[in-house]
Amino acid sequence: MKISSSRILVVLSFIVASSCAQETLTECGQVIFADSGTIEYKLDTNYDMWEACAFIVRVQNFSYIKFTLEESGINGRDRNAINILGFNEQNLTETYQLGPPNTELVREVKGNIAVVIFKSMISAGTGTGFRLTFQGIRTAKQSPPGFDLVFNNEKSSPLQVPFSDNFTDVASTNLMVFTAGAHMLDEFGIAFKLGLSGHMMEEPYCWDYFVVYSFAFEGEVVLEQTFCELETAEKEFLTGGIFIVFFRNYGGRFTKAIMDWGTITDYYDDA
């Protein structure tokens, strides 16, 4: 099942993943819930400078995802252009890079969910994209349900999570990615902002929680903050790249959060 995240769509585990049909993601912001498939992005087309193109892959009842870089025209100056972030039902597990200067073509990533980010910084017009296949491996217990969404514009901001009261009846693991038009911000005085406020189910046990990560030019994933307090006033985060929000809900009906995001100008980092 392939989903374009231009609208809010909920993916739950009782939608059965197809293990026989190979499906292909080709556009920034698409997500897939399947045991195998392909990401094929600008394989025969020159990519632009400062791209930040995100996809989300979710497999069912597997504890690892095997990624294979089958073909690539990425310019060697765009180092570590393909970044893979693995998530299990608890949190971020590990990160890997594919593409120049890495010689490895295969990576096994821990977890049943992965965010795949293609970033380009230097070689616009001189490099082309890639074909990356994935396969769920190492059978595990039944995976929790959840939704996966990529927001490449501000049309859905502000956003309330969960989207409906019925969704919180069961435990779930959820991922949201926010970008500034699927691009990095390279101009001085401009930043991408994410704001989050919420009301959690219980304190101090942190049964429900949000974890905010940022991903910018260097390709490093930064843990910004974990939220599990009973009441959280709005916190704001800034980056020149992407935000990833991991939401773990253990089935309580009381957890609510509001997120808003967008590009801001006249921002100057004094650090």
XYZ file of N, CA and C in Angstrom:
813
model
N 0.851 -1.186 0.000
C 0.000 0.000 0.000
C 0.883 1.230 0.000
N 0.787 2.078 -1.000
C 1.598 3.281 -1.136
C 0.740 4.492 -0.854
N 1.281 5.429 -0.071
C 0.493 6.575 0.365
C 1.244 7.853 0.073
N 0.582 8.827 -0.504
C 1.122 10.172 -0.645
C 0.628 10.992 0.530
N 1.545 11.700 1.200
C 1.199 12.377 2.447
C 0.720 13.802 2.240
N 0.155 14.118 1.098
C -0.411 15.443 0.917
C -1.646 15.628 1.781
N -2.257 14.512 2.213
C -3.369 14.558 3.152
C -3.039 13.675 4.340
N -3.775 13.857 5.427
C -3.560 13.049 6.616
C -4.224 11.701 6.419
N -3.410 10.650 6.443
C -3.921 9.298 6.291
C -3.372 8.455 7.424
N -4.188 7.589 7.973
C -3.796 6.759 9.096
C -3.560 5.338 8.619
N -2.406 4.781 8.976
C -2.060 3.417 8.602
C -2.076 2.569 9.861
N -2.940 1.572 9.935
C -3.060 0.720 11.105
C -2.662 -0.702 10.751
N -2.272 -1.461 11.770
C -1.732 -2.792 11.512
C -2.767 -3.760 10.985
N -4.047 -3.474 11.171
C -5.029 -4.400 10.636
C -5.222 -4.214 9.139
N -4.496 -3.255 8.526
C -4.361 -3.237 7.076
C -3.226 -4.195 6.753
N -3.510 -5.274 6.085
C -2.526 -6.332 5.909
C -1.494 -5.927 4.871
N -0.214 -6.031 5.246
C 0.861 -5.710 4.313
C 0.983 -6.806 3.271
N 1.224 -6.390 2.043
C 1.389 -7.354 0.965
C 2.848 -7.749 0.859
N 3.142 -9.033 0.983
C 4.514 -9.513 0.917
C 4.879 -10.015 -0.468
N 3.934 -10.012 -1.383
C 4.225 -10.563 -2.703
C 4.360 -9.472 -3.758
N 3.641 -8.375 -3.608
C 3.666 -7.337 -4.633
C 4.745 -6.308 -4.312
N 5.672 -6.115 -5.229
C 6.692 -5.087 -5.079
C 6.091 -3.740 -5.453
N 6.284 -2.748 -4.599
C 5.779 -1.418 -4.877
C 6.929 -0.430 -4.861
N 6.780 0.660 -5.611
C 7.874 1.600 -5.806
C 7.457 3.000 -5.396
N 8.289 3.630 -4.562
C 8.115 5.026 -4.189
C 9.006 5.874 -5.087
N 8.452 6.955 -5.626
C 9.203 7.787 -6.566
C 9.171 9.269 -6.224
N 8.320 9.688 -5.281
C 8.159 11.104 -4.979
C 8.433 11.382 -3.511
N 9.054 12.520 -3.248
C 9.344 12.919 -1.874
C 8.055 12.949 -1.057
N 8.116 12.395 0.150
C 6.971 12.425 1.043
C 6.112 11.186 1.010
N 6.410 10.228 0.140
C 5.605 9.016 0.093
C 6.016 8.061 1.210
N 5.046 7.272 1.677
C 5.301 6.246 2.679
C 4.754 4.929 2.161
N 5.268 3.836 2.707
C 4.825 2.523 2.255
C 4.736 1.576 3.443
N 3.702 0.732 3.435
C 3.502 -0.312 4.438
C 3.461 -1.628 3.684
N 4.590 -2.311 3.616
C 4.711 -3.545 2.838
C 5.953 -4.281 3.312
N 6.011 -5.578 3.040
C 7.160 -6.367 3.476
C 8.364 -6.203 2.562
N 8.148 -5.673 1.358
C 9.250 -5.432 0.434
C 8.830 -4.357 -0.549
N 9.803 -3.726 -1.172
C 9.487 -2.683 -2.134
C 10.740 -1.954 -2.579
N 10.532 -0.818 -3.252
C 11.635 -0.081 -3.866
C 11.413 1.414 -3.714
N 12.497 2.131 -3.444
C 12.513 3.586 -3.561
C 13.369 3.910 -4.780
N 12.768 4.538 -5.774
C 13.491 4.899 -6.995
C 13.293 6.394 -7.225
N 14.311 7.162 -6.910
C 14.180 8.619 -6.940
C 15.156 9.233 -7.940
N 14.609 9.899 -8.958
C 15.391 10.616 -9.976
C 16.540 9.763 -10.514
N 16.239 8.502 -10.776
C 17.288 7.572 -11.194
C 17.977 8.027 -12.475
N 17.218 8.571 -13.413
C 17.784 9.019 -14.691
C 17.654 10.527 -14.869
N 17.519 11.241 -13.748
C 17.312 12.682 -13.797
C 18.287 13.372 -12.856
N 18.807 14.514 -13.262
C 19.683 15.281 -12.376
C 18.901 15.802 -11.182
N 19.473 15.644 -10.005
C 18.829 16.194 -8.818
C 19.281 17.635 -8.597
N 18.536 18.347 -7.752
C 18.811 19.752 -7.473
C 19.734 19.896 -6.271
N 20.251 21.097 -6.095
C 21.032 21.399 -4.906
C 20.105 21.583 -3.707
N 20.583 21.185 -2.528
C 19.888 21.370 -1.256
C 18.584 20.578 -1.159
N 18.491 19.464 -1.841
C 17.304 18.623 -1.676
C 17.325 17.948 -0.302
N 16.136 17.715 0.232
C 15.965 16.969 1.486
C 14.693 16.147 1.325
N 14.828 15.030 0.654
C 13.690 14.217 0.225
C 13.531 13.030 1.170
N 12.374 12.935 1.834
C 12.159 11.910 2.852
C 11.086 10.916 2.432
N 11.321 9.649 2.765
C 10.369 8.556 2.590
C 10.282 7.804 3.918
N 9.150 7.121 4.151
C 9.030 6.261 5.329
C 8.624 4.865 4.880
N 9.342 3.869 5.401
C 9.089 2.458 5.108
C 8.676 1.776 6.408
N 7.589 1.012 6.365
C 7.151 0.220 7.526
C 6.873 -1.204 7.065
N 7.463 -2.179 7.765
C 7.189 -3.586 7.489
C 6.449 -4.177 8.681
N 5.788 -5.304 8.463
C 4.981 -5.915 9.514
C 5.606 -7.222 9.969
N 5.721 -7.371 11.298
C 6.156 -8.626 11.911
C 7.586 -9.014 11.545
N 8.433 -8.012 11.311
C 9.864 -8.226 11.137
C 10.601 -7.274 12.071
N 11.775 -7.693 12.541
C 12.531 -6.873 13.484
C 13.658 -6.095 12.821
N 13.953 -6.380 11.548
C 14.970 -5.650 10.794
C 14.458 -5.384 9.384
N 15.044 -4.369 8.753
C 14.774 -4.087 7.341
C 16.106 -4.097 6.605
N 16.181 -4.886 5.560
C 17.395 -4.976 4.748
C 17.262 -4.040 3.546
N 18.201 -3.095 3.426
C 18.219 -2.147 2.313
C 19.383 -2.485 1.382
N 19.116 -2.446 0.076
C 20.146 -2.712 -0.926
C 20.157 -1.575 -1.946
N 21.299 -0.926 -2.089
C 21.455 0.132 -3.086
C 21.795 -0.534 -4.414
N 20.801 -0.661 -5.285
C 20.977 -1.406 -6.525
C 21.590 -0.567 -7.634
N 21.300 0.729 -7.633
C 21.833 1.589 -8.691
C 21.899 3.016 -8.169
N 22.941 3.739 -8.573
C 23.106 5.107 -8.091
C 23.951 5.915 -9.062
N 23.524 7.171 -9.287
C 24.317 8.108 -10.063
C 24.726 9.305 -9.228
N 24.758 9.130 -7.900
C 25.061 10.224 -6.980
C 26.501 10.682 -7.167
N 26.682 11.984 -7.279
C 28.010 12.554 -7.430
C 28.828 12.324 -6.163
N 30.100 11.987 -6.322
C 30.955 11.699 -5.187
C 31.148 12.865 -4.245
N 30.882 14.079 -4.712
C 31.018 15.249 -3.838
C 29.853 15.365 -2.860
N 28.729 14.707 -3.167
C 27.590 14.690 -2.242
C 27.749 13.494 -1.309
N 28.543 13.681 -0.286
C 28.904 12.588 0.609
C 27.720 12.165 1.479
N 27.601 10.831 1.668
C 26.565 10.272 2.547
C 25.178 10.800 2.188
N 24.860 10.745 0.910
C 23.617 11.355 0.432
C 22.373 10.603 0.885
N 22.470 9.285 1.065
C 21.318 8.484 1.483
C 21.479 8.136 2.955
N 20.547 8.591 3.766
C 20.581 8.354 5.205
C 19.371 7.524 5.608
N 19.612 6.463 6.379
C 18.548 5.558 6.806
C 18.488 5.564 8.329
N 17.321 5.908 8.870
C 17.105 5.975 10.310
C 16.139 4.863 10.700
N 16.590 3.929 11.528
C 15.754 2.816 11.942
C 15.025 3.099 13.248
N 13.767 2.654 13.334
C 12.958 2.823 14.543
C 12.284 1.501 14.880
N 12.248 1.166 16.183
C 11.428 0.052 16.634
C 10.235 0.610 17.398
N 9.563 -0.221 18.194
C 8.355 0.244 18.871
C 8.650 1.175 20.036
N 9.926 1.358 20.362
C 10.291 2.224 21.478
C 10.878 3.559 21.040
N 11.762 3.541 20.019
C 12.472 4.772 19.695
C 13.426 4.541 18.521
N 14.270 5.552 18.247
C 15.320 5.439 17.236
C 16.316 4.368 17.653
N 16.684 3.493 16.711
C 17.618 2.412 17.024
C 19.018 2.685 16.493
N 19.133 3.104 15.231
C 20.445 3.320 14.630
C 20.286 4.086 13.324
N 21.402 4.629 12.843
C 21.408 5.353 11.573
C 22.560 4.840 10.714
N 22.324 4.825 9.400
C 23.346 4.396 8.451
C 23.325 5.322 7.240
N 24.451 5.339 6.524
C 24.555 6.097 5.280
C 24.922 5.154 4.132
N 24.373 5.451 2.968
C 24.733 4.758 1.738
C 25.092 5.798 0.688
N 25.812 5.364 -0.339
C 26.277 6.289 -1.363
C 27.692 6.742 -1.051
N 28.339 7.433 -2.004
C 29.737 7.850 -1.827
C 29.931 8.602 -0.509
N 31.063 8.359 0.179
C 32.194 7.491 -0.175
C 32.057 6.067 0.346
N 30.882 5.698 0.860
C 30.685 4.363 1.413
C 30.745 3.317 0.303
N 31.408 2.220 0.578
C 31.497 1.141 -0.401
C 30.427 0.079 -0.178
N 29.817 0.068 1.015
C 28.766 -0.915 1.283
C 27.532 -0.614 0.439
N 26.922 -1.656 -0.059
C 25.696 -1.528 -0.834
C 24.489 -2.087 -0.098
N 24.734 -2.813 1.003
C 23.656 -3.465 1.744
C 23.763 -3.082 3.217
N 22.622 -2.734 3.807
C 22.561 -2.432 5.230
C 21.330 -3.097 5.833
N 21.514 -3.724 6.995
C 20.398 -4.274 7.756
C 20.146 -3.353 8.941
N 18.978 -2.735 8.962
C 18.658 -1.704 9.940
C 17.696 -2.272 10.974
N 18.004 -2.079 12.242
C 17.183 -2.613 13.322
C 15.885 -1.833 13.452
N 14.766 -2.565 13.531
C 13.456 -1.950 13.680
C 12.558 -2.286 12.504
N 11.253 -2.049 12.672
C 10.312 -2.341 11.590
C 9.857 -1.080 10.855
N 10.437 0.077 11.213
C 10.138 1.336 10.531
C 11.459 2.021 10.203
N 11.521 2.663 9.047
C 12.728 3.398 8.675
C 12.352 4.674 7.941
N 13.069 5.746 8.268
C 12.994 6.987 7.508
C 14.208 7.020 6.587
N 13.967 7.185 5.296
C 15.043 7.271 4.308
C 15.096 8.711 3.807
N 16.256 9.350 3.956
C 16.420 10.750 3.571
C 17.512 10.856 2.517
N 17.171 11.471 1.387
C 18.168 11.811 0.375
C 18.467 13.297 0.490
N 19.747 13.631 0.691
C 20.140 15.036 0.787
C 21.234 15.323 -0.234
N 21.116 16.458 -0.896
C 22.133 16.895 -1.856
C 22.542 18.307 -1.488
N 23.843 18.580 -1.535
C 24.311 19.875 -1.064
C 25.185 20.612 -2.067
N 25.841 19.887 -2.961
C 26.882 20.528 -3.765
C 26.648 20.390 -5.258
N 26.328 19.188 -5.709
C 26.517 18.841 -7.118
C 25.242 18.881 -7.941
N 24.473 19.944 -7.836
C 23.260 20.063 -8.641
C 23.608 20.014 -10.123
N 22.841 19.223 -10.867
C 23.033 19.138 -12.311
C 24.124 18.192 -12.746
N 24.880 17.625 -11.799
C 25.971 16.727 -12.177
C 25.806 15.326 -11.608
N 24.731 15.084 -10.873
C 24.480 13.758 -10.328
C 23.035 13.364 -10.551
N 22.791 12.062 -10.582
C 21.427 11.551 -10.702
C 21.098 10.740 -9.455
N 19.864 10.255 -9.399
C 19.365 9.627 -8.186
C 19.765 8.179 -8.010
N 18.835 7.369 -7.491
C 19.200 6.029 -7.032
C 17.992 5.103 -7.047
N 18.293 3.806 -6.966
C 17.274 2.781 -6.730
C 17.682 2.005 -5.484
N 16.798 2.021 -4.478
C 17.056 1.381 -3.197
C 15.913 0.417 -2.906
N 16.221 -0.869 -2.745
C 15.180 -1.841 -2.422
C 15.213 -2.153 -0.930
N 14.075 -2.622 -0.410
C 14.021 -3.013 0.996
C 13.268 -4.326 1.146
N 13.596 -5.046 2.220
C 12.974 -6.333 2.514
C 12.958 -6.533 4.023
N 11.782 -6.842 4.589
C 11.708 -7.174 6.005
C 12.372 -8.514 6.266
N 13.188 -8.592 7.322
C 13.891 -9.831 7.655
C 13.803 -10.073 9.164
N 14.141 -11.284 9.567
C 14.160 -11.702 10.974
C 12.768 -11.558 11.583
N 11.967 -12.571 11.374
C 10.579 -12.569 11.831
C 10.504 -12.282 13.325
N 9.552 -11.446 13.704
C 9.380 -11.052 15.099
C 7.915 -11.158 15.479
N 7.604 -10.790 16.717
C 6.218 -10.761 17.156
C 5.451 -9.710 16.366
N 4.141 -9.725 16.505
C 3.310 -8.804 15.742
C 3.689 -7.361 16.028
N 3.856 -6.592 14.975
C 4.243 -5.194 15.108
C 3.057 -4.358 15.571
N 3.311 -3.315 16.375
C 2.213 -2.440 16.784
C 1.707 -1.633 15.596
N 0.457 -1.169 15.653
C -0.062 -0.330 14.579
C 0.549 1.058 14.639
N 0.167 1.900 13.692
C 0.653 3.269 13.720
C 0.402 3.983 12.416
N 0.708 5.273 12.395
C 0.604 6.062 11.176
C 1.965 6.662 10.864
N 2.234 6.855 9.584
C 3.480 7.446 9.108
C 3.127 8.549 8.126
N 3.641 9.748 8.360
C 3.280 10.899 7.541
C 4.498 11.767 7.285
N 4.578 12.309 6.069
C 5.600 13.296 5.730
C 4.884 14.557 5.279
N 5.221 15.681 5.904
C 4.621 16.967 5.558
C 5.682 17.824 4.875
N 5.465 18.123 3.587
C 6.413 18.931 2.823
C 5.948 20.366 2.629
N 4.843 20.735 3.277
C 4.382 22.120 3.243
C 3.649 22.412 4.549
N 3.127 23.626 4.669
C 2.521 24.074 5.924
C 0.998 24.008 5.905
N 0.400 23.352 4.905
C -1.054 23.366 4.766
C -1.767 22.708 5.941
N -1.150 21.720 6.576
C -1.800 21.004 7.678
C -1.443 21.573 9.045
N -0.673 22.653 9.087
C -0.261 23.265 10.351
C -1.289 24.307 10.793
N -1.687 24.286 12.097
C -1.274 23.375 13.169
C -1.997 22.029 13.073
N -1.392 21.020 13.677
C -1.887 19.651 13.602
C -2.098 19.110 15.005
N -3.278 18.510 15.250
C -3.530 17.856 16.534
C -3.307 16.363 16.392
N -2.599 15.782 17.342
C -2.332 14.348 17.377
C -2.759 13.822 18.743
N -3.459 12.660 18.818
C -3.961 11.820 17.730
C -5.041 12.529 16.911
N -5.323 11.967 15.728
C -6.260 12.590 14.815
C -7.709 12.318 15.198
N -7.959 11.222 15.939
C -9.318 10.890 16.357
C -9.264 10.150 17.680
N -10.345 10.226 18.467
C -10.384 9.548 19.759
C -10.296 8.035 19.612
N -10.860 7.496 18.536
C -10.840 6.051 18.353
C -9.430 5.512 18.181
N -8.535 6.343 17.649
C -7.187 5.872 17.369
C -6.447 5.486 18.638
N -6.781 6.096 19.774
C -6.027 5.870 20.997
C -6.490 4.640 21.769
N -7.368 3.817 21.200
C -7.844 2.629 21.900
C -6.775 1.550 22.017
N -5.776 1.562 21.159
C -4.735 0.541 21.179
C -3.372 1.216 21.178
N -2.375 0.490 21.680
C -1.012 1.015 21.662
C -0.551 1.181 20.222
N 0.249 2.219 19.970
C 0.685 2.484 18.599
C 2.046 3.158 18.598
N 2.739 2.995 17.492
C 4.035 3.625 17.253
C 3.923 4.428 15.970
N 4.250 5.721 16.020
C 3.925 6.621 14.921
C 5.101 7.534 14.586
N 5.226 7.873 13.304
C 6.312 8.734 12.854
C 5.767 9.861 11.988
N 6.274 11.061 12.225
C 5.944 12.215 11.402
C 7.236 12.921 11.016
N 7.348 13.277 9.739
C 8.514 13.993 9.232
C 8.039 15.324 8.667
N 8.773 16.391 8.980
C 8.408 17.740 8.545
C 9.586 18.336 7.778
N 9.321 18.847 6.562
C 10.373 19.465 5.760
C 9.899 20.816 5.238
N 10.847 21.623 4.814
C 10.548 22.915 4.189
C 10.541 22.724 2.677
N 9.458 22.141 2.179
C 9.340 21.929 0.744
C 10.302 20.901 0.201
N 10.665 19.901 1.031
C 11.606 18.843 0.641
C 12.974 19.408 0.265
N 13.362 20.496 0.937
C 14.671 21.109 0.703
C 15.301 21.537 2.027
N 16.631 21.577 2.028
C 17.360 22.224 3.103
C 17.246 23.738 2.923
N 17.448 24.473 4.013
C 17.453 25.932 3.949
C 18.902 26.407 3.957
N 19.316 27.063 2.881
C 20.722 27.440 2.729
C 20.953 28.942 2.803
N 19.916 29.719 3.087
C 20.065 31.169 3.134
C 20.250 31.643 4.569
N 21.148 32.587 4.747
C 21.404 33.143 6.075
C 20.169 33.901 6.563
N 19.818 33.699 7.840
C 18.678 34.399 8.409
C 17.353 33.695 8.214
N 17.355 32.472 7.661
C 16.125 31.700 7.469
C 16.267 30.372 8.199
N 15.217 29.945 8.894
C 15.240 28.673 9.618
C 13.880 27.996 9.501
N 13.870 26.698 9.754
C 12.644 25.905 9.771
C 12.286 25.651 11.229
N 11.049 26.009 11.617
C 10.630 25.943 13.014
C 9.584 24.859 13.222
N 9.702 24.151 14.351
C 8.671 23.218 14.799
C 8.297 23.576 16.226
N 6.992 23.708 16.482
C 6.502 23.943 17.832
C 5.660 22.772 18.293
N 5.769 22.407 19.586
C 5.000 21.287 20.126
C 4.539 21.624 21.532
N 3.262 21.397 21.795
C 2.711 21.494 23.145
C 1.765 20.323 23.339
N 1.543 19.912 24.601
C 0.693 18.747 24.771
C 0.285 18.461 26.195
N -0.569 17.440 26.307
C -1.061 16.931 27.584
C -0.892 15.421 27.535
N -0.031 14.878 28.402
C 0.256 13.455 28.381
C -0.702 12.687 29.287
N -0.690 11.362 29.134
C -1.646 10.525 29.848
C -1.319 10.431 31.328
N -0.072 10.099 31.668
C 0.283 9.878 33.058
C 1.653 10.459 33.356
N 1.866 10.759 34.613
C 3.148 11.240 35.087
C 3.422 10.558 36.426
N 4.617 10.036 36.731
C 5.869 10.241 35.985
C 6.277 9.053 35.124
N 5.351 8.182 34.733
C 5.728 6.908 34.126
C 6.070 7.007 32.643
N 5.674 8.059 31.993
C 5.987 8.259 30.574
C 5.471 7.123 29.706
N 4.238 6.701 29.936
C 3.658 5.675 29.076
C 3.505 6.205 27.655
N 3.075 7.436 27.537
C 2.972 8.088 26.232
C 4.083 9.125 26.134
N 4.675 9.255 24.956
C 5.724 10.263 24.825
C 5.948 10.636 23.366
N 6.473 11.846 23.191
C 6.919 12.355 21.902
C 8.430 12.564 21.978
N 9.130 12.212 20.907
C 10.562 12.481 20.819
C 10.801 13.283 19.544
N 11.468 14.427 19.684
C 11.734 15.308 18.548
C 13.210 15.188 18.162
N 13.455 14.898 16.874
C 14.805 14.846 16.322
C 14.917 15.878 15.200
N 16.140 16.351 14.979
C 16.408 17.180 13.809
C 17.514 16.535 12.986
N 17.501 16.850 11.694
C 18.480 16.307 10.749
C 18.836 17.442 9.804
N 20.123 17.815 9.752
C 20.513 18.983 8.958
C 21.648 18.643 8.001
N 22.407 19.664 7.625
C 23.364 19.567 6.528
C 24.384 18.444 6.715
N 24.913 18.310 7.923
C 25.990 17.353 8.142
C 25.513 15.908 8.105
N 24.198 15.690 8.125
C 23.670 14.336 8.127
C 23.602 13.719 9.505
N 23.813 14.527 10.538
C 23.757 14.027 11.909
C 22.339 14.151 12.452
N 21.869 13.089 13.112
C 20.564 13.111 13.757
C 20.748 13.615 15.185
N 20.045 14.688 15.526
C 20.179 15.310 16.846
C 18.899 15.083 17.642
N 19.040 14.536 18.846
C 17.905 14.415 19.758
C 17.638 15.784 20.370
N 16.508 16.384 20.012
C 16.180 17.713 20.517
C 15.558 17.641 21.912
N 14.519 16.807 22.072
C 13.871 16.710 23.383
C 12.862 15.569 23.385
N 12.668 14.977 24.573
C 11.625 13.981 24.797
C 10.550 14.599 25.676
N 9.287 14.418 25.287
C 8.161 14.980 26.028
C 7.339 13.853 26.635
N 7.198 13.854 27.964
C 6.267 12.924 28.595
C 5.664 13.531 29.858
N 5.818 14.840 30.048
C 5.239 15.498 31.208
C 3.718 15.557 31.082
N 3.056 15.690 32.233
C 1.599 15.771 32.222
C 1.134 16.964 31.405
N 1.791 18.099 31.591
C 1.477 19.289 30.808
C 2.769 19.833 30.211
N 2.754 20.137 28.924
C 3.928 20.688 28.254
C 3.534 21.969 27.540
N 4.076 23.087 28.011
C 3.875 24.339 27.290
C 4.623 24.257 25.966
N 4.244 25.095 25.009
C 4.845 24.975 23.684
C 6.353 25.192 23.737
N 7.064 24.256 23.139
C 8.504 24.362 22.953
C 8.764 24.534 21.462
N 9.741 25.363 21.134
C 10.064 25.618 19.735
C 11.475 25.128 19.426
N 11.620 24.561 18.225
C 12.905 24.057 17.766
C 13.187 24.642 16.390
N 14.470 24.846 16.098
C 14.877 25.427 14.827
C 15.940 24.557 14.173
N 15.880 24.466 12.850
C 16.879 23.726 12.091
C 16.958 24.304 10.686
N 17.998 23.925 9.967
C 18.075 24.247 8.551
C 17.681 23.068 7.691
N 17.200 21.986 8.344
C 16.901 20.763 7.614
C 15.519 20.209 7.882
N 15.468 19.050 8.550
C 14.252 18.256 8.705
C 13.995 18.006 10.184
N 12.710 17.901 10.551
C 12.325 17.421 11.875
C 11.662 16.051 11.745
N 11.978 15.167 12.685
C 11.344 13.855 12.775
C 10.741 13.746 14.169
N 9.456 13.433 14.248
C 8.780 13.299 15.539
C 8.294 11.864 15.688
N 8.756 11.212 16.752
C 8.341 9.852 17.094
C 7.306 9.948 18.208
N 6.139 9.335 18.002
C 5.051 9.393 18.977
C 4.688 7.975 19.392
N 4.920 7.662 20.665
C 4.545 6.360 21.222
C 3.316 6.547 22.099
N 2.224 5.850 21.756
C 0.975 5.930 22.500
C 0.635 4.537 23.003
N 0.509 4.392 24.315
C 0.247 3.082 24.899
C -1.239 2.773 25.031
N -2.088 3.566 24.422
C -3.506 3.254 24.415
C -4.343 4.150 25.295
N -3.739 5.165 25.891
C -4.508 6.085 26.721
C -5.324 7.053 25.882
N -6.418 7.534 26.448
C -7.302 8.440 25.728
C -7.013 9.908 26.023
N -6.053 10.191 26.889
C -5.908 11.560 27.362
C -4.756 12.314 26.710
N -3.864 11.616 26.040
C -2.730 12.291 25.434
C -3.166 13.084 24.207
N -2.820 14.347 24.200
C -3.088 15.224 23.063
C -1.863 16.097 22.843
N -1.596 16.415 21.603
C -0.493 17.326 21.300
C -0.870 18.183 20.106
N -0.333 19.386 20.093
C -0.490 20.297 18.966
C 0.898 20.598 18.417
N 1.057 20.433 17.110
C 2.318 20.767 16.455
C 2.070 21.786 15.363
N 2.960 22.761 15.277
C 2.906 23.720 14.177
C 4.313 23.892 13.634
N 4.411 24.204 12.355
C 5.719 24.272 11.724
C 5.684 25.249 10.555
N 6.873 25.695 10.157
C 6.968 26.605 9.023
C 8.318 27.289 8.984
N 8.566 27.977 7.888
C 9.813 28.712 7.699
C 9.698 30.092 8.331
N 10.738 30.501 9.048
C 10.761 31.834 9.638
C 11.954 32.596 9.083
N 11.805 33.905 8.981
C 12.874 34.762 8.466
C 13.407 35.654 9.572
N 14.459 36.370 9.246
C 15.112 37.266 10.209
C 15.589 36.504 11.431
N 16.016 35.250 11.206
C 16.563 34.443 12.296
C 18.081 34.480 12.210
N 18.719 34.714 13.344
C 20.178 34.749 13.394
C 20.644 33.930 14.587
N 21.541 32.999 14.332
C 22.089 32.149 15.383
C 23.337 32.814 15.936
N 23.283 33.199 17.205
C 24.410 33.898 17.821
C 25.480 32.953 18.338
N 25.200 31.638 18.254
C 26.162 30.680 18.813
C 27.463 30.698 18.025
